[in-house]
Coordinates of C-alpha atoms in Angstrom, one line a residue:
X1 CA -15.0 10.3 -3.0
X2 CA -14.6 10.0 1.0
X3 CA -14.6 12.5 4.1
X4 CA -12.2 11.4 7.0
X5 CA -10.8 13.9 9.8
X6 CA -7.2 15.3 8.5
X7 CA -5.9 13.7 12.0
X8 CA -6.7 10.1 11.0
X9 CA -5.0 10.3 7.5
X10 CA -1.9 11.5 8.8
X11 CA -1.6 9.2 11.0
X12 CA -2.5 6.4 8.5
X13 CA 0.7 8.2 6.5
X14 CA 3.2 8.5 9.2
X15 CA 2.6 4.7 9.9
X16 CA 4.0 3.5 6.9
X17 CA 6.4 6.4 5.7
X18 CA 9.3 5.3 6.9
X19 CA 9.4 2.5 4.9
X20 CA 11.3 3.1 1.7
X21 CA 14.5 2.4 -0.4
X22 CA 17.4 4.0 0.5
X23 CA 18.7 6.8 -1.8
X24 CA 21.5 4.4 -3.2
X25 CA 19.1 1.7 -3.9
X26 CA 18.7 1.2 -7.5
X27 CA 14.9 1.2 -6.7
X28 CA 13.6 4.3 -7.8
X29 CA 10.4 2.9 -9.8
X30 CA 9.1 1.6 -6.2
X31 CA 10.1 4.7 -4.2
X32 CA 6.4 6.1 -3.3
X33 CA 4.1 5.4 -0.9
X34 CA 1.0 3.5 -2.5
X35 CA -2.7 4.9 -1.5
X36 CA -5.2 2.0 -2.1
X37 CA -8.9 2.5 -1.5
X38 CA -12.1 0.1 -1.5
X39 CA -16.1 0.7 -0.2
X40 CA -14.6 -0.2 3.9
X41 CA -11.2 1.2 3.8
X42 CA -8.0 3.5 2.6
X43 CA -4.7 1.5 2.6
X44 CA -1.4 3.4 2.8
X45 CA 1.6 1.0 2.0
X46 CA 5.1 1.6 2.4
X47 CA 7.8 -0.7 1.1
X48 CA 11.5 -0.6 1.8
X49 CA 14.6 -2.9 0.9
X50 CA 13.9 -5.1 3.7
X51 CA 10.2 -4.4 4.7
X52 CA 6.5 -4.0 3.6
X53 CA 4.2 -2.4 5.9
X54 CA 0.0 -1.2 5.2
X55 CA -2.1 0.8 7.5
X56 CA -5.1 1.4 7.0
X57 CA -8.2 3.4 8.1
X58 CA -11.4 2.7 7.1
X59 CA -13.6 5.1 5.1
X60 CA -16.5 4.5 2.3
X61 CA -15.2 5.5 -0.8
X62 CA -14.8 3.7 -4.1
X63 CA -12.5 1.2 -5.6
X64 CA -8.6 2.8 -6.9
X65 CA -4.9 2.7 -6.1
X66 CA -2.7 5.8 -7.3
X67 CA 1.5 5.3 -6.3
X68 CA 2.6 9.3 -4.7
X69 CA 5.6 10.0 -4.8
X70 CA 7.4 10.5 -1.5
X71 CA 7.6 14.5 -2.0
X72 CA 4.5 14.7 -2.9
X73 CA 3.1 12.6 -0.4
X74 CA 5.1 15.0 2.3
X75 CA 3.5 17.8 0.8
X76 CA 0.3 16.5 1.6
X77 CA 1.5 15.3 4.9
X78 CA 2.6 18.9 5.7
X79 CA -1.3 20.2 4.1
X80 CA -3.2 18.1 6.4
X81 CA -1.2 19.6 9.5
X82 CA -3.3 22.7 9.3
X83 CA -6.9 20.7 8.2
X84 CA -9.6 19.4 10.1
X85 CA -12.0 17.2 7.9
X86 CA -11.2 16.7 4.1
X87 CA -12.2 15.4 1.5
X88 CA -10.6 12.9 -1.2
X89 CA -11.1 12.2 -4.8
X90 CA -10.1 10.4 -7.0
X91 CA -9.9 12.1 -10.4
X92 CA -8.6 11.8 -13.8
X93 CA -8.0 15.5 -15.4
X94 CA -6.3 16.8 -18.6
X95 CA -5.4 12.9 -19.2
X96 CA -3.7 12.2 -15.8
X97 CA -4.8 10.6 -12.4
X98 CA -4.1 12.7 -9.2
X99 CA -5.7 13.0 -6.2
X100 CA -7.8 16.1 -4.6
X101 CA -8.0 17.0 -1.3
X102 CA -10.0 20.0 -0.5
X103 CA -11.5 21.3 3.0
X104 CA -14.0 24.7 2.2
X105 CA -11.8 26.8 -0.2
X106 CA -8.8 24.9 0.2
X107 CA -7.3 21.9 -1.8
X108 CA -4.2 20.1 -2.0
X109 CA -4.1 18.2 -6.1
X110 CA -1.5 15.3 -5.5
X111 CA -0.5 13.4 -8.9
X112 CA -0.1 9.8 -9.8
X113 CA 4.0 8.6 -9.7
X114 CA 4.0 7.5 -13.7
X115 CA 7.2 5.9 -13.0
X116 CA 6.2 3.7 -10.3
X117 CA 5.9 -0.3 -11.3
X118 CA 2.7 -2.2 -9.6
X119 CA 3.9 -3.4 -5.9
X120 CA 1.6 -6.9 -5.7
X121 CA 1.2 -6.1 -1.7
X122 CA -2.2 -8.2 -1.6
X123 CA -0.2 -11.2 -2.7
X124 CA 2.7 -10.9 -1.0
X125 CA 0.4 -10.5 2.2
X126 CA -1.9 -13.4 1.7
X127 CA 1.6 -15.5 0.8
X128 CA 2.9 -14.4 4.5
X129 CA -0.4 -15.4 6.6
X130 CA -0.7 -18.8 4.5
X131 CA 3.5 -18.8 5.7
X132 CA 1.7 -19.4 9.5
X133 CA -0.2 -22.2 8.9
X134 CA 3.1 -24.4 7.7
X135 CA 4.9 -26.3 9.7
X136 CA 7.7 -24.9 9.9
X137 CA 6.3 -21.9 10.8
X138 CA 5.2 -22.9 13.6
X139 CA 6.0 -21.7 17.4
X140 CA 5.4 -18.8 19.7
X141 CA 5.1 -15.3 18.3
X142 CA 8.2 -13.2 19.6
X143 CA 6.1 -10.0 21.6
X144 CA 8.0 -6.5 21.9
X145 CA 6.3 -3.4 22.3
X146 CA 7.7 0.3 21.3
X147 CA 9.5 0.4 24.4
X148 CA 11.7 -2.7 23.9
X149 CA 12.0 -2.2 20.7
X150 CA 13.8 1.2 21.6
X151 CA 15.6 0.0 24.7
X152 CA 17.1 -3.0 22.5
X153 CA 18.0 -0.7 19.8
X154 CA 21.5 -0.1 20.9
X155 CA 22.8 -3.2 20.6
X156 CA 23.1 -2.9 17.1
X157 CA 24.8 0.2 17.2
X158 CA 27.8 -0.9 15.7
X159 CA 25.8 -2.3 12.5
X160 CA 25.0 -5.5 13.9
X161 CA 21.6 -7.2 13.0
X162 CA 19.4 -7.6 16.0
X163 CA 17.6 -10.9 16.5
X164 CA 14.8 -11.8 18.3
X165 CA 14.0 -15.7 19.2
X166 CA 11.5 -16.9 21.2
X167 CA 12.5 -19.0 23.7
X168 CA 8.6 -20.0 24.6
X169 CA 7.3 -19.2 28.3
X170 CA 10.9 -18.0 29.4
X171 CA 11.1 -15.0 27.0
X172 CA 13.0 -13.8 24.2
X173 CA 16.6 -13.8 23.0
X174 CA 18.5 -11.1 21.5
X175 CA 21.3 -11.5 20.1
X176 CA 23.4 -8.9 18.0
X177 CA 26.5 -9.8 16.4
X178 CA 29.0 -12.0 18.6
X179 CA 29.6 -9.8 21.8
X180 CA 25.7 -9.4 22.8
X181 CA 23.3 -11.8 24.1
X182 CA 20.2 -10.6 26.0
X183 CA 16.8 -11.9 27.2
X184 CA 13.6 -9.8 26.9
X185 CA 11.0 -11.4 29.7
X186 CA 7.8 -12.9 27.9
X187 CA 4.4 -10.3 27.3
X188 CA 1.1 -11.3 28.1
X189 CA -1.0 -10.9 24.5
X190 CA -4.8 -10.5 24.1
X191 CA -4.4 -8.7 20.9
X192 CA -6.2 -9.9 17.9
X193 CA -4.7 -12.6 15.6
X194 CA -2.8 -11.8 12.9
X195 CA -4.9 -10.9 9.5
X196 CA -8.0 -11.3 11.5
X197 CA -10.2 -8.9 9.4
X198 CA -7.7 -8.3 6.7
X199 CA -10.1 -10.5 4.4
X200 CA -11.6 -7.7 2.5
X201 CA -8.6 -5.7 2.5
X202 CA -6.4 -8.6 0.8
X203 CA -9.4 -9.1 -2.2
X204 CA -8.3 -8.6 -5.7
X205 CA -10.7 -6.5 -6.9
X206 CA -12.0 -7.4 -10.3
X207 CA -15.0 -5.8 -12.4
X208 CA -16.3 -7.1 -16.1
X209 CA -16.7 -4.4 -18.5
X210 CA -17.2 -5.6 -22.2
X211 CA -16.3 -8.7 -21.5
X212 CA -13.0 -8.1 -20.2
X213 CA -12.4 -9.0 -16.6
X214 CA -10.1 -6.4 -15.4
X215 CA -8.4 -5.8 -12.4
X216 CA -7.6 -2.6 -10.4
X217 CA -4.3 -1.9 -10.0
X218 CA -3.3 -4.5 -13.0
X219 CA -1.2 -4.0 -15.9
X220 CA -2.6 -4.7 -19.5
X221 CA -1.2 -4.9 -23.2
X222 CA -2.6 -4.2 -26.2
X223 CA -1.6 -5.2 -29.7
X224 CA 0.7 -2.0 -30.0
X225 CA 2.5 -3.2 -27.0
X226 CA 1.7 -0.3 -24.9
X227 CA 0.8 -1.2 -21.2
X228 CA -1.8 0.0 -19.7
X229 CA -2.7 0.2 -15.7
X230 CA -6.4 -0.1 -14.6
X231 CA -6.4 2.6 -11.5
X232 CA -10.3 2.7 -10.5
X233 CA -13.3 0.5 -11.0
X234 CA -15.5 2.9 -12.6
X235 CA -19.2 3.8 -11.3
X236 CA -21.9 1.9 -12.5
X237 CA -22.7 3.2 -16.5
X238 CA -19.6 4.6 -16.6
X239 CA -16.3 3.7 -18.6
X240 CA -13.2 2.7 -17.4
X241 CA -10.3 4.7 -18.0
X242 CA -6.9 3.1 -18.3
X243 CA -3.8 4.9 -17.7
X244 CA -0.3 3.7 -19.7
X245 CA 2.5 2.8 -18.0
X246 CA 5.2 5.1 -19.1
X247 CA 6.3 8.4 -17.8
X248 CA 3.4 10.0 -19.8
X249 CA 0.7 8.6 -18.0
X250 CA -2.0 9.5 -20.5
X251 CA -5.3 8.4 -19.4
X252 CA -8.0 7.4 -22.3
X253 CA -11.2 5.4 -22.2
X254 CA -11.1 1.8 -22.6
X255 CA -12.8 2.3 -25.8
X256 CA -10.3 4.8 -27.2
X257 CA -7.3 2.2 -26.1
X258 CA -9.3 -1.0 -27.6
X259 CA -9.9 0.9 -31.3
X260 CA -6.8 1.3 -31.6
X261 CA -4.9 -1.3 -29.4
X262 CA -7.6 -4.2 -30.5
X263 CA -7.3 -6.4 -27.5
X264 CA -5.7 -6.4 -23.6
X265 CA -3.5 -9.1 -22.1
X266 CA -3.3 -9.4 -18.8
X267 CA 0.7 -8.5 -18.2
X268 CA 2.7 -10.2 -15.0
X269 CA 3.3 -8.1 -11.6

């Protein structure tokens, strides 16, 4: 459970929300926006057909990720319009995770997307800022800010793809489709480096309980073949709860899902 001002969560929100799948991608298990907390920060992460974007903002709250669908997660974007400060839990009720958001009298439940598979963004992050120390990655970064990324806009607006290559201290050119070719003069840049201070936000998070080392987020199976997803590292004397993976989304305590399913295996993302 956290506090943050309404403000700074919609914003976190609106930074990531327009990345998703088209309506006629066959993509509809990945089509909601992912909110991932740990003790220093919430992450919000959007993924499209062609892009992955996280924002995040930091709170200190506990360890669990729970996929919202995209109406839901409007809903909630709309609720936090009229709120000041709120504040979010993470709670597991009538065998289902959800979220609650209240401020005084008022509250906002938003549930878990049961039909959303696990997006692996951690690794597919930490895969991109190794990508920057190989050779062939090397070269100068290609800087545009809001504004030229607007004015350069309409040279795709016949469907063309717009690209951007650096062209070192003399700028950047653009190129979109055959008929367009255009040079963006260079930016100075003092911002910080990429992933600098990412570290904790990229760490698997892992807890032993029983001698299983699970992970949050993960998927198991047991010997019934029923997956199950670990959504929150539980508090300390307390007992996980695991959640399976199918539309249902019944939540149980690890001890309920080991007398029966014996044993978990650690499944692939």
């Amino acid at each position: 459970m956290f506090t943050i001002k309404a403000r700074a969560l919609a914003a976190t929100l609106d930074r990531v929300a327009l990345h998703r799948f088209r309506p006629d991608d066959d993509a509809h298990d990945a089509d909601a926006l992912v909110l991932d907390c740990t003790p220093r920060h919430l992450h919000v992460v959007g993924c499209g057909d062609r892009t992955l974007a996280v924002a995040r903002t930091s709170v200190r709250g506990d360890v669990w990720t729970v996929p919202v669908g995209y109406d839901d997660a409007a809903a909630l974007r709309a609720w936090l319009e009229s709120s000041d400060c709120v504040t979010v839990e993470h709670v597991t009720r009538d065998g289902h995770q959800m979220l609650s958001l209240t401020e005084g009298v008022a509250q906002i439940t938003v549930p878990a997307a049961s039909h959303v598979g696990r997006l692996p963004w951690r690794a597919l992050l930490r895969l991109v800022l190794d990508a920057r120390k190989r050779p062939l990655a090397e070269g100068r970064p290609v800087q545009l800010s809001a504004d030229d990324l607007a004015l350069w806009g309409s040279a795709g607006a016949g469907g063309e793809a717009i690209e951007f290559r650096s062209l070192g201290p003399v700028g950047t050119l653009v190129t979109a489709g055959g008929d367009f070719l255009g040079l963006q003069t260079p930016h100075s840049w003092d911002g910080p480096t990429p992933g600098s201070g990412w570290a904790s936000s990229l760490r698997t998070r892992l807890f032993l309980f029983a001698g299983n080392l699970l992970e949050v987020g993960a998927r198991y199976g047991d010997i019934t073949g029923t997956a199950w997803v670990v959504p929150a590292r539980p508090g300390p004397g307390e007992e996980p709860t695991l959640v399976s993976a199918d539309c249902a989304a019944v939540a149980l305590p690890i001890s309920k899902v080991l007398a029966v399913g014996k044993f978990l295996i650690r499944l692939p993302d």
